[in-house]
Backbone as numpy.savetxt, mean C-alpha at the origin, in Angstrom:
# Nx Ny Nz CAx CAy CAz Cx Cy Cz
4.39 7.05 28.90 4.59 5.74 29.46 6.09 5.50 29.56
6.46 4.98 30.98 7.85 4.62 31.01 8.50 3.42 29.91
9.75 3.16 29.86 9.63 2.53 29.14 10.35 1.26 29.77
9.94 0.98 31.11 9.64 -0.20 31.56 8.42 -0.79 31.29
7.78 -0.11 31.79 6.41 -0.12 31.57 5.74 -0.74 30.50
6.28 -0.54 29.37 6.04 -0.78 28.09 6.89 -1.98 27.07
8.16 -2.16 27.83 8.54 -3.78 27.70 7.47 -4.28 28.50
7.28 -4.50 30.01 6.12 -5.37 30.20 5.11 -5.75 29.54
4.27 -4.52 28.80 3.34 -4.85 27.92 3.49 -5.49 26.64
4.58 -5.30 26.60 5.01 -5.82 24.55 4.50 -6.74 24.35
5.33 -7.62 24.90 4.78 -9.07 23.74 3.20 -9.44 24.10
2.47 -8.93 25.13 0.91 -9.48 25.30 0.25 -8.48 23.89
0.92 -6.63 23.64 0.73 -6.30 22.21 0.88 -6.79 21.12
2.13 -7.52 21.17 2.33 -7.71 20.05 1.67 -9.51 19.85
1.79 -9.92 20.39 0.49 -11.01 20.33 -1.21 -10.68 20.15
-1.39 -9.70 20.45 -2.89 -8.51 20.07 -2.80 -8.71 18.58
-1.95 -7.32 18.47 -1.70 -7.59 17.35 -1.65 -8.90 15.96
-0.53 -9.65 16.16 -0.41 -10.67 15.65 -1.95 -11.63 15.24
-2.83 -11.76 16.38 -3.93 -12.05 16.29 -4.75 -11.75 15.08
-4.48 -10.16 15.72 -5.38 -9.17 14.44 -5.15 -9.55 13.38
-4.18 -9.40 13.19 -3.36 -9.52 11.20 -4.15 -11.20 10.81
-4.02 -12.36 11.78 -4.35 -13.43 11.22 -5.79 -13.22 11.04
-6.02 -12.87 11.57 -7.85 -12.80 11.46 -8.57 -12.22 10.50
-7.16 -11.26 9.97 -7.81 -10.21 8.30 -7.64 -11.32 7.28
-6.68 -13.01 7.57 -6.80 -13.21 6.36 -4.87 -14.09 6.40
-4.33 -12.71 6.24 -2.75 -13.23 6.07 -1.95 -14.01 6.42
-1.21 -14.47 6.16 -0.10 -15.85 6.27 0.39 -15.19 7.47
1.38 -16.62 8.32 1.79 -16.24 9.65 3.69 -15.12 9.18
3.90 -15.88 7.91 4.88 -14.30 7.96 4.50 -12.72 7.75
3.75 -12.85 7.09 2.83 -11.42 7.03 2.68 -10.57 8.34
1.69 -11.52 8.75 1.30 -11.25 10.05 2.37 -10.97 10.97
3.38 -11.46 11.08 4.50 -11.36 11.83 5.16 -10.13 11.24
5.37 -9.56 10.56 6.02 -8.25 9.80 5.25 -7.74 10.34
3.67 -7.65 10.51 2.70 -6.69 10.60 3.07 -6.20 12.15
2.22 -7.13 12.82 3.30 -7.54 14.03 3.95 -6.54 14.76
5.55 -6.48 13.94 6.36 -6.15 14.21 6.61 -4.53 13.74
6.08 -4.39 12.91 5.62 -2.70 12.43 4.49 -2.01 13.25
3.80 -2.83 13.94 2.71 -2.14 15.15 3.40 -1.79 16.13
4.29 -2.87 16.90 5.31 -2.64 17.95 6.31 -1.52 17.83
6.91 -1.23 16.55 7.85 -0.56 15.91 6.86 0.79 16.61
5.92 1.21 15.54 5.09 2.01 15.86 4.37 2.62 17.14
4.02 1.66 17.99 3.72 1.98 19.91 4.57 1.96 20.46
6.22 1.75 19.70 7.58 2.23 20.88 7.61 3.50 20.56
7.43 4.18 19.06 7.67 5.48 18.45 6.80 6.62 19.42
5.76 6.09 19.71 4.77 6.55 20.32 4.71 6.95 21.53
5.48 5.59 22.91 5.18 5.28 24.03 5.38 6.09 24.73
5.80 7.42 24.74 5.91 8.64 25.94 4.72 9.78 25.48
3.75 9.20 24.64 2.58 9.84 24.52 1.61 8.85 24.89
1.64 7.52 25.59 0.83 6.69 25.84 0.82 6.80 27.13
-0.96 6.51 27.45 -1.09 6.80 28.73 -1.83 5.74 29.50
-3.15 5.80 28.52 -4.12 4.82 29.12 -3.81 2.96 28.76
-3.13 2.33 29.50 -2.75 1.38 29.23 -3.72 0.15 28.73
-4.95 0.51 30.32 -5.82 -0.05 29.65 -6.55 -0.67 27.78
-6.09 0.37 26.94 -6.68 0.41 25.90 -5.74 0.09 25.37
-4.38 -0.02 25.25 -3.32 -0.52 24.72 -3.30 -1.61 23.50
-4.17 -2.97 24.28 -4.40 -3.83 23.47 -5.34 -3.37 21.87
-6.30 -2.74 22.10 -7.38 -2.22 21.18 -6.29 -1.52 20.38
-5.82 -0.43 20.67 -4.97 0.24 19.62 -4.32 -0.64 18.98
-3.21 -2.01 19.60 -2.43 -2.59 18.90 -3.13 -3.39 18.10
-4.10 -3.94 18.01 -5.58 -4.50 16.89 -5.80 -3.96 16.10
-6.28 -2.37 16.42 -6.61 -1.65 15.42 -4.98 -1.28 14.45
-4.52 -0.85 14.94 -3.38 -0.53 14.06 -2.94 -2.07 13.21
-3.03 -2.98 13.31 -2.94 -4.41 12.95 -3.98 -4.49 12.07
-5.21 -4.50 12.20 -5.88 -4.37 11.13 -5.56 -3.51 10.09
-5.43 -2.27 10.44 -5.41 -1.16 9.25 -3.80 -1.59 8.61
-2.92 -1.95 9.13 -1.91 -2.28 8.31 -2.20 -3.76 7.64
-2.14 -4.38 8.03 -3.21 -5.65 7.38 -4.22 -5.06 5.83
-5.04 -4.48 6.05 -5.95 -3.84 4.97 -4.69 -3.35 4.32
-4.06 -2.44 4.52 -2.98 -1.61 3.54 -2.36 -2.61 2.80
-1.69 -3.71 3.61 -0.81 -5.24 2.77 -1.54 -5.30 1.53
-3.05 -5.73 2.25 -3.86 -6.94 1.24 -4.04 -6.02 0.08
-3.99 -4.34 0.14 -4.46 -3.49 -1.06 -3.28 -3.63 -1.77
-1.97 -3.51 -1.06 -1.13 -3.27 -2.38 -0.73 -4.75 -3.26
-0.94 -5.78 -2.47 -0.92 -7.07 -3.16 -1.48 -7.22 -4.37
-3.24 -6.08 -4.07 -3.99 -6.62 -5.35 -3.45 -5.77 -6.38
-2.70 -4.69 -6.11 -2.33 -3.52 -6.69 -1.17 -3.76 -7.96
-1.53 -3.44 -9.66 -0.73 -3.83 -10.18 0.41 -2.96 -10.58
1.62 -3.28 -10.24 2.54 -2.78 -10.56 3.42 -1.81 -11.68
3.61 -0.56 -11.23 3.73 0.51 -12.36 5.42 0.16 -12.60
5.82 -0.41 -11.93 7.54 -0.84 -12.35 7.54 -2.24 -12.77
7.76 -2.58 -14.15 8.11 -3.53 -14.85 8.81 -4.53 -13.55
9.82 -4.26 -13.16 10.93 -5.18 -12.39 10.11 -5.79 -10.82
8.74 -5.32 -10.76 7.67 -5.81 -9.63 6.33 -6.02 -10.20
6.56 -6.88 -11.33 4.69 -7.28 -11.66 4.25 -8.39 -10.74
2.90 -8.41 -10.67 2.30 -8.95 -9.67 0.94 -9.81 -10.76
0.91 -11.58 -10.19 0.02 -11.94 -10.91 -1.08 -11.79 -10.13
-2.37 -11.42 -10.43 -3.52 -11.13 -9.79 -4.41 -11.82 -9.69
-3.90 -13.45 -10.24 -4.74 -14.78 -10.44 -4.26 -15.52 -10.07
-4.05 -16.42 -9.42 -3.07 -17.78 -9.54 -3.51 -18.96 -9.80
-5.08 -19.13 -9.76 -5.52 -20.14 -10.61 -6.20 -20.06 -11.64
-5.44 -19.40 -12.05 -6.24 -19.08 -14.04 -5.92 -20.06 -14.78
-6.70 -20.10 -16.28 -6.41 -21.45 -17.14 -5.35 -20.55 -17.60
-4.45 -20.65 -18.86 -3.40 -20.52 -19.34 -3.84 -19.53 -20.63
-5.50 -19.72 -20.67 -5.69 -18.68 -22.01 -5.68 -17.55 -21.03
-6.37 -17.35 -19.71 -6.57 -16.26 -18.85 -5.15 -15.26 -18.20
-4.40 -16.34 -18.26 -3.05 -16.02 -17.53 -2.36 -15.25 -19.23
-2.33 -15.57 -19.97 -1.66 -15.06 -21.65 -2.70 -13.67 -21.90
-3.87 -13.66 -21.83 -4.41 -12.62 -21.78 -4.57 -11.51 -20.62
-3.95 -11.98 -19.24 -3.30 -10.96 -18.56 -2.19 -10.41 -19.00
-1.40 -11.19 -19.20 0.37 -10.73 -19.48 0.23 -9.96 -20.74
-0.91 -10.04 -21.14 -1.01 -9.03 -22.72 -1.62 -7.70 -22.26
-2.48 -7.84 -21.34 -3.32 -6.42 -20.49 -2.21 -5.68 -19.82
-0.96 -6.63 -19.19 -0.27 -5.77 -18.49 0.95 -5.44 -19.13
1.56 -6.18 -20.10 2.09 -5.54 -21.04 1.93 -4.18 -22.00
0.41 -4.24 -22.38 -0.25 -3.16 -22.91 0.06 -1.65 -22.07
-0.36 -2.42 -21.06 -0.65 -0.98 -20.05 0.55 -0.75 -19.47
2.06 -1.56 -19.54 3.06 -0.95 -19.36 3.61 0.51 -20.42
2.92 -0.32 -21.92 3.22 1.12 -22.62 2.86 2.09 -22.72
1.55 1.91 -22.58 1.13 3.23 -22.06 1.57 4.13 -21.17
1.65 3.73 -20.16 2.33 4.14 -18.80 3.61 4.87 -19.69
4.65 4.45 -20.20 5.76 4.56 -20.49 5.44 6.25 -21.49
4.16 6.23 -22.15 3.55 7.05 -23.31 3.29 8.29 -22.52
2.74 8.18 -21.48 2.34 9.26 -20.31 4.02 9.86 -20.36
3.32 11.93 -19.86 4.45 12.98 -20.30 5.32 12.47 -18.96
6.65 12.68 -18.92 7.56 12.60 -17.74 6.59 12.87 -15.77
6.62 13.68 -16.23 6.00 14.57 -15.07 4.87 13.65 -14.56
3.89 13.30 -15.44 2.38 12.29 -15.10 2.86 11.26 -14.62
3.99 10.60 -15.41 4.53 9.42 -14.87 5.12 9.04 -13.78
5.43 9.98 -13.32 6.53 9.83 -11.79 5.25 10.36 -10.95
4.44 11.55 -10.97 3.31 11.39 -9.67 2.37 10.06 -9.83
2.60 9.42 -10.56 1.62 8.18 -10.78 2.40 7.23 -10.33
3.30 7.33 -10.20 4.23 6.38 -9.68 4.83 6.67 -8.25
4.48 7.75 -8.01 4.94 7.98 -6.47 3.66 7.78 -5.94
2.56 8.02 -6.23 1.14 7.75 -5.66 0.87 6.29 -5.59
0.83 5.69 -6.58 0.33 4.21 -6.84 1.64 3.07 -6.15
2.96 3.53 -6.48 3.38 2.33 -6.23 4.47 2.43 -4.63
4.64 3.75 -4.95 5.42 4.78 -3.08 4.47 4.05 -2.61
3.36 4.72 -2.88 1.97 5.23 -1.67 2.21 6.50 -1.10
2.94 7.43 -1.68 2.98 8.66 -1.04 1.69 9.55 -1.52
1.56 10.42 -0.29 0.77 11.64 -0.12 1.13 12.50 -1.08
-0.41 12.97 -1.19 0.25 14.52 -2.25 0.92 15.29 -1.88
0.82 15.86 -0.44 2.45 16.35 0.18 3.17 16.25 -0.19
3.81 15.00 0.17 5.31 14.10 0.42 5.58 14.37 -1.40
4.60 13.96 -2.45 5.25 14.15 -3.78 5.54 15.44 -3.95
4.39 16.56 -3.40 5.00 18.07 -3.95 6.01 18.36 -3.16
5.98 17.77 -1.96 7.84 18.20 -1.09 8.80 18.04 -2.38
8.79 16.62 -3.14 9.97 15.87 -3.27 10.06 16.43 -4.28
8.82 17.04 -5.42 9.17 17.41 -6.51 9.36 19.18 -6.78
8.92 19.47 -5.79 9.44 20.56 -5.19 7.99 21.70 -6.21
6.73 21.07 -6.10 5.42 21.59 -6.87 4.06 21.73 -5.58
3.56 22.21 -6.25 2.33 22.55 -5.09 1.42 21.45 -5.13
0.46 21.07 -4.02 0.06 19.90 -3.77 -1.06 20.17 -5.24
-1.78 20.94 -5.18 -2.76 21.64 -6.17 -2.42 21.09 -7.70
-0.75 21.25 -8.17 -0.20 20.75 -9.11 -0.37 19.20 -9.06
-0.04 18.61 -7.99 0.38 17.36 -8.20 -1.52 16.45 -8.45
-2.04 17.34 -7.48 -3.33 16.67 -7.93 -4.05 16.34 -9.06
-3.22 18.00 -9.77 -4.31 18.00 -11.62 -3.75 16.97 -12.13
-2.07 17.12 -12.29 -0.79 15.85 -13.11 -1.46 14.82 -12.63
-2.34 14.20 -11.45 -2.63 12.87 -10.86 -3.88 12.38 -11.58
-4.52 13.67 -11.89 -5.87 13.77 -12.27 -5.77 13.39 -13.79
-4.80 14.16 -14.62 -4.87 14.12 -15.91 -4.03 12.61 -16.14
-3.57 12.27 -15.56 -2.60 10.80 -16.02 -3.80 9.77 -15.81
-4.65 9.81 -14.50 -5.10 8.52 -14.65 -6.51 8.80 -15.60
-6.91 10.24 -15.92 -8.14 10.29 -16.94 -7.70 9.98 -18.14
-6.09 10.00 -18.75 -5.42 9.15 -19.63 -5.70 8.36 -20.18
-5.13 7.28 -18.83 -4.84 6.13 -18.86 -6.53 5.69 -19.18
-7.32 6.23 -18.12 -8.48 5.94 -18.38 -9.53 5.69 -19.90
-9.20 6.94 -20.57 -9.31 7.02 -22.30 -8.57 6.04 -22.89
-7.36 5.65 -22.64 -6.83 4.96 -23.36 -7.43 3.74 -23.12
-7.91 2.98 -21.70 -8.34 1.68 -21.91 -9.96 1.67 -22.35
-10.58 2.74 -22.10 -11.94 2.51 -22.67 -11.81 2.48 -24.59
-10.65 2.89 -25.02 -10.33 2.78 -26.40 -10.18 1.56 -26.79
-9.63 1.11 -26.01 -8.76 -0.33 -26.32 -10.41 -1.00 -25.98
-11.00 -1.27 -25.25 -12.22 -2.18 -24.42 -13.58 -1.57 -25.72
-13.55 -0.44 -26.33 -15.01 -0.51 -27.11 -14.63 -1.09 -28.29
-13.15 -1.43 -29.00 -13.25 -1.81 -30.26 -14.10 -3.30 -30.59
């Protein structure tokens, strides 16, 4: 697709878009980032775009699925101290003290996990990187990074069913 062509279409996409994101749910700045990372994304694209027709549908769909990705890492609690996330906001104050004690807990743990467990658990959970992208970076086979992924969260896992049967 030229890329005349494809300013013409923008903003009726990125209004597609925009649509989409409100409709999963999210605030109008959200949505507007989202938005603007779909557009980002169908310029990256636009000399492999053909059928214009369908244009709009892709920019929806890609709006949704980034939309879904937002709303997951929102609920998602934070493996770096310096980004905790409250996962309630209308809790009573005994509920909110007995989170900050669950996620305190489970910061030490985290911290207890061997070097190695801790950083693919942390490039997985809080990156969002691929097992690729971690064995690129750590310079290990994807195979490796899966067991280290495997054995940290069956860990973590033991450790809270320890803590939860006493």
């Amino acid at each position: 697709m030229e890329q005349s062509a494809f300013e013409q279409i923008a903003s009726a996409l990125r209004l597609k878009a925009y649509q989409s994101s409100r409709f999963q749910g999210v605030g109008e700045a959200e949505a507007e980032d989202i938005a603007q990372e779909v557009m980002l994304r169908l310029w990256q694209m636009h000399e492999d775009l053909s059928d214009v027709s369908r244009l709009g549908n892709l920019a929806s769909l890609m709006a949704r699925n980034l939309t879904i990705d937002h709303l997951r890492k929102v609920r998602l609690i934070s493996l770096d101290e310096g980004h905790s996330l409250h996962l309630q906001t209308n809790a009573n104050p005994a509920t909110t003290l007995e989170e900050a004690e669950d996620e305190r807990w489970l910061m030490q743990k985290l911290k207890q996990l061997p070097t190695t467990q801790h950083t693919i658990l942390y490039m997985r959970q809080v990156e969002r990187l691929s097992a690729q992208d971690i064995a690129q970076r750590l310079g290990i086979s994807e195979t490796s990074v899966s067991t280290l992924l495997s054995r940290a969260r069956r860990s973590l896992l033991e450790e809270i069913k320890r803590r939860y049967s006493r």
